Short mmCIF file of C-alpha atoms in Angstrom, two decimals:
data_model
loop_
_atom_site.label_atom_id
_atom_site.label_comp_id
_atom_site.label_asym_id
_atom_site.label_seq_id
_atom_site.Cartn_x
_atom_site.Cartn_y
_atom_site.Cartn_z
CA MET A 1 155.26 -154.86 9.97
CA GLY A 2 151.64 -153.85 9.73
CA GLY A 3 148.88 -156.15 9.07
CA GLY A 4 149.81 -158.76 11.08
CA LEU A 5 150.44 -161.13 8.00
CA PRO A 6 153.43 -163.73 7.94
CA ARG A 7 156.09 -163.29 5.80
CA ALA A 8 155.59 -166.82 4.42
CA ALA A 9 152.29 -165.99 2.67
CA PHE A 10 154.06 -163.88 0.21
CA PRO A 11 156.46 -164.93 -2.65
CA LEU A 12 159.94 -163.52 -2.89
CA LYS A 13 160.48 -164.32 -6.38
CA HIS A 14 159.32 -162.40 -9.44
CA PRO A 15 155.79 -163.81 -10.98
CA LYS A 16 155.42 -164.54 -14.80
CA ARG A 17 155.04 -161.12 -16.21
CA LEU A 18 151.54 -159.58 -16.20
CA ASP A 19 149.91 -159.29 -19.29
CA GLU A 20 146.16 -158.96 -20.33
CA THR A 21 146.85 -160.58 -23.51
CA ARG A 22 147.83 -164.03 -21.64
CA LEU A 23 144.91 -163.59 -19.43
CA VAL A 24 142.44 -162.88 -22.28
CA GLU A 25 144.26 -166.25 -24.20
CA ALA A 26 143.47 -167.99 -20.65
CA LEU A 27 139.85 -167.15 -20.35
CA SER A 28 139.02 -168.15 -24.43
CA GLU A 29 140.92 -171.63 -23.79
CA ARG A 30 138.84 -172.36 -21.05
CA ASP A 31 135.43 -170.90 -22.49
CA LEU A 32 135.18 -168.82 -19.44
CA VAL A 33 134.14 -165.90 -21.60
CA GLU A 34 133.19 -166.05 -25.27
CA ALA A 35 135.54 -164.27 -27.80
CA SER A 36 133.14 -161.71 -28.88
CA VAL A 37 133.19 -160.50 -25.18
CA LEU A 38 136.79 -160.52 -24.78
CA ALA A 39 136.93 -158.68 -28.29
CA ALA A 40 134.37 -155.94 -27.32
CA HIS A 41 136.15 -155.33 -23.91
CA LYS A 42 139.57 -154.80 -25.53
CA GLY A 43 141.10 -151.42 -25.15
CA ARG A 44 138.69 -150.18 -23.00
CA GLY A 45 140.35 -150.18 -19.79
CA PRO A 46 141.66 -152.69 -17.39
CA ILE A 47 140.04 -155.60 -18.88
CA ALA A 48 139.71 -158.04 -15.31
CA GLN A 49 137.94 -154.82 -13.71
CA LEU A 50 135.63 -154.63 -16.83
CA LEU A 51 134.66 -157.94 -17.30
CA VAL A 52 133.67 -158.47 -13.75
CA SER A 53 131.71 -155.24 -13.34
CA ASP A 54 129.79 -155.85 -16.98
CA GLY A 55 129.03 -159.70 -15.26
CA ALA A 56 130.87 -161.32 -18.20
CA ILE A 57 132.39 -163.76 -15.64
CA GLY A 58 132.28 -163.98 -11.89
CA ASP A 59 135.00 -162.20 -9.43
CA TRP A 60 136.34 -165.29 -7.96
CA ASP A 61 136.57 -167.16 -11.10
CA LEU A 62 138.46 -164.67 -12.80
CA SER A 63 141.06 -164.33 -9.87
CA ARG A 64 141.23 -168.20 -9.77
CA VAL A 65 142.32 -168.24 -13.43
CA VAL A 66 144.99 -165.43 -12.66
CA SER A 67 146.52 -167.39 -9.86
CA GLU A 68 146.70 -170.22 -11.76
CA VAL A 69 148.12 -168.82 -15.14
CA PHE A 70 150.61 -166.39 -13.78
CA HIS A 71 151.39 -168.48 -10.53
CA LEU A 72 150.46 -166.13 -7.66
CA PRO A 73 148.37 -167.05 -4.41
CA PHE A 74 145.17 -165.85 -4.09
CA LEU A 75 144.45 -163.79 -0.94
CA PRO A 76 141.49 -161.28 -1.43
CA VAL A 77 141.54 -158.48 1.46
CA ASN A 78 138.33 -160.07 3.06
CA MET A 79 140.45 -162.55 3.92
CA ALA A 80 143.69 -160.75 4.94
CA GLN A 81 144.58 -157.73 7.07
CA PRO A 82 145.39 -154.76 5.23
CA ASP A 83 147.70 -152.17 6.33
CA ARG A 84 145.38 -149.08 6.41
CA GLU A 85 148.06 -146.73 7.74
CA LEU A 86 149.98 -147.52 4.48
CA LEU A 87 147.63 -145.35 2.65
CA ASP A 88 148.44 -142.48 4.54
CA SER A 89 152.43 -143.19 4.83
CA LEU A 90 152.64 -143.58 1.09
CA PRO A 91 152.06 -141.85 -2.06
CA CYS A 92 148.33 -143.53 -3.04
CA LYS A 93 147.82 -142.00 -6.33
CA ALA A 94 148.88 -144.81 -8.27
CA LEU A 95 147.39 -147.35 -6.07
CA LEU A 96 144.13 -145.65 -6.30
CA GLU A 97 144.23 -145.42 -9.86
CA HIS A 98 144.95 -149.24 -10.37
CA GLY A 99 142.38 -150.35 -7.65
CA LEU A 100 145.23 -151.84 -5.40
CA VAL A 101 145.04 -152.49 -1.97
CA PRO A 102 148.33 -152.36 0.27
CA LEU A 103 148.38 -155.65 2.33
CA CYS A 104 151.72 -154.93 4.20
CA ARG A 105 155.43 -153.47 3.86
CA GLN A 106 158.63 -155.26 4.94
CA GLY A 107 161.29 -152.91 4.81
CA GLY A 108 161.54 -152.23 1.13
CA LEU A 109 159.06 -154.58 -0.27
CA LEU A 110 155.35 -153.50 -0.60
CA THR A 111 152.84 -156.46 -1.09
CA VAL A 112 149.73 -155.18 -2.91
CA ALA A 113 146.45 -157.32 -3.52
CA MET A 114 145.25 -156.97 -7.20
CA PRO A 115 141.82 -156.27 -8.24
CA GLY A 116 141.94 -159.77 -10.09
CA MET A 117 144.98 -158.77 -12.14
CA VAL A 118 146.45 -155.41 -13.26
CA GLU A 119 149.40 -155.62 -16.00
CA ALA A 120 153.30 -155.08 -15.04
CA PRO A 121 153.54 -151.38 -15.94
CA ALA A 122 150.87 -150.36 -13.30
CA LEU A 123 152.94 -152.24 -10.54
CA ALA A 124 156.09 -150.06 -12.01
CA GLU A 125 153.85 -147.24 -11.63
CA VAL A 126 153.49 -147.89 -7.75
CA GLY A 127 156.98 -148.64 -7.33
CA ALA A 128 158.36 -145.55 -8.84
CA GLU A 129 155.70 -143.55 -6.87
CA THR A 130 156.81 -145.16 -3.58
CA GLY A 131 160.52 -146.00 -4.32
CA LEU A 132 159.50 -149.61 -3.02
CA ARG A 133 159.87 -153.00 -4.75
CA VAL A 134 156.23 -154.08 -5.37
CA MET A 135 155.03 -157.64 -4.82
CA PRO A 136 151.49 -158.53 -6.09
CA VAL A 137 148.98 -160.98 -4.72
CA VAL A 138 145.83 -161.91 -6.62
CA GLY A 139 142.71 -160.24 -4.71
CA THR A 140 139.38 -159.61 -6.20
CA VAL A 141 137.78 -156.88 -8.09
CA LEU A 142 134.52 -156.04 -5.87
CA THR A 143 136.47 -156.67 -2.61
CA ASN A 144 139.18 -154.45 -3.65
CA ARG A 145 136.86 -151.93 -4.61
CA ARG A 146 134.65 -152.04 -1.48
CA TRP A 147 137.98 -151.83 0.73
CA LEU A 148 139.17 -148.62 -0.76
CA GLU A 149 135.53 -147.25 -0.90
CA GLU A 150 135.55 -147.60 2.88
CA ASN A 151 139.22 -146.59 3.27
CA PRO A 152 139.57 -143.06 1.36
CA CYS A 153 143.16 -142.18 1.26
CA GLY A 154 142.95 -138.29 2.16
CA ALA A 155 145.38 -137.37 4.70
CA GLN A 156 148.04 -136.70 1.86
CA GLU A 157 145.78 -134.35 0.44
CA ASN A 158 145.05 -132.55 3.83
CA LEU A 159 148.60 -132.12 5.12
CA ASN A 160 148.83 -128.32 3.88
CA GLN A 161 145.30 -127.21 5.91
CA THR A 162 144.91 -124.43 8.17
CA PRO A 163 144.26 -124.98 11.89
CA GLU A 164 140.52 -123.83 11.07
CA GLU A 165 140.33 -126.81 8.49
CA LEU A 166 141.94 -129.41 10.96
CA GLY A 167 138.54 -129.83 12.92
CA ALA A 168 136.65 -128.72 16.01
CA GLU A 169 138.74 -130.18 18.38
CA TRP A 170 141.99 -128.37 16.84
CA GLY A 171 140.42 -125.38 16.62
CA ASP A 172 139.02 -125.21 20.19
CA LEU A 173 142.59 -126.07 21.32
CA PHE A 174 144.21 -123.21 19.80
CA ASP A 175 141.00 -120.67 21.27
CA GLU A 176 142.05 -121.98 24.57
CA GLY A 177 145.52 -121.44 23.95
CA ASP A 178 144.87 -117.85 22.93
CA ALA A 179 142.54 -116.75 25.70
CA ALA A 180 145.27 -118.16 28.07
CA VAL A 181 148.04 -115.90 26.72
CA GLN A 182 145.50 -113.02 26.44
CA LYS A 183 144.57 -113.54 30.23
CA GLN A 184 148.07 -113.85 31.31
CA ASP A 185 148.98 -110.45 29.78
CA ASP A 186 145.97 -108.59 30.98
CA GLU A 187 146.98 -109.93 34.86
CA ASN A 188 150.56 -108.64 34.34
CA VAL A 189 150.40 -105.25 32.47
CA GLU A 190 148.74 -102.65 33.55
CA PRO A 191 147.17 -100.27 31.38
CA VAL A 192 148.98 -96.93 30.55
CA SER A 193 146.83 -93.83 29.79
CA LEU A 194 148.12 -91.50 27.02
CA THR A 195 145.87 -88.69 27.57
CA SER A 196 144.88 -86.12 30.17
CA ALA A 197 141.18 -86.66 29.63
CA GLU A 198 141.52 -90.22 30.79
CA CYS A 199 142.40 -89.41 34.19
CA SER A 200 140.19 -89.50 36.89
CA GLU A 201 141.94 -87.33 39.75
CA GLU A 202 144.58 -84.36 39.49
CA PRO A 203 148.08 -85.56 40.29
CA GLU A 204 149.09 -84.66 43.94
CA ALA A 205 151.77 -81.90 43.91
CA VAL A 206 155.14 -82.62 45.39
CA SER A 207 155.49 -81.18 48.83
CA ASP A 208 157.87 -78.40 49.81
CA SER A 209 157.85 -79.87 53.42
CA PRO A 210 161.28 -80.93 54.65
CA THR A 211 159.33 -84.04 55.93
CA ALA A 212 158.92 -84.83 52.36
CA LEU A 213 162.52 -85.39 51.67
CA PRO A 214 164.83 -88.05 53.22
CA PRO A 215 167.17 -86.58 56.08
CA PRO A 216 170.51 -85.69 54.80
CA PRO A 217 173.50 -88.04 55.16
CA ARG A 218 176.16 -87.22 58.13
CA PHE A 219 179.72 -87.77 57.60
CA GLY A 220 182.24 -87.63 60.76
#
């Protein structure tokens, strides 16, 4: 298991269905955000992230409401230990699109910290992309955003790079290998001259002297 977080910290039952309509109702009922502000943000995108980014509600205040309404644990990434390697080992397009931070994986269960809240279809999209069951906890908008900015997911896009694009260390390693092979070839293979102009000396004639030939064999 990555991240070093205890299993007991994560719920193993399905939470209430994550729905922005229920969140908006809760914010209005508690007089945390004016109805006109909520109406102005409706349909513009993930409302939790928009409200925090526009200063309509505090980051932690929104996350507290999400945790209470949907009965999910509050665990922002600055208090957890997200598994950085999961971004490289799993498809991360949907994670990044919805601002989700992977905290840990336990077999077929992937626990993610939400930026306040995302709707159920966003989690289903991550599940379809990774092939894992996704269990959310409540993070915050700003801490999720900061963590993802500091831990970019770029390894998957670089899998098809040529050796020259892999960095100076890999390039040097390949150059040294080529040089070693070339040196070995130069030491073991003598160059062959194909033209008489390249010969520096005249070839010696074969001597007709008997001493130039081995003695004939004797029988009997």
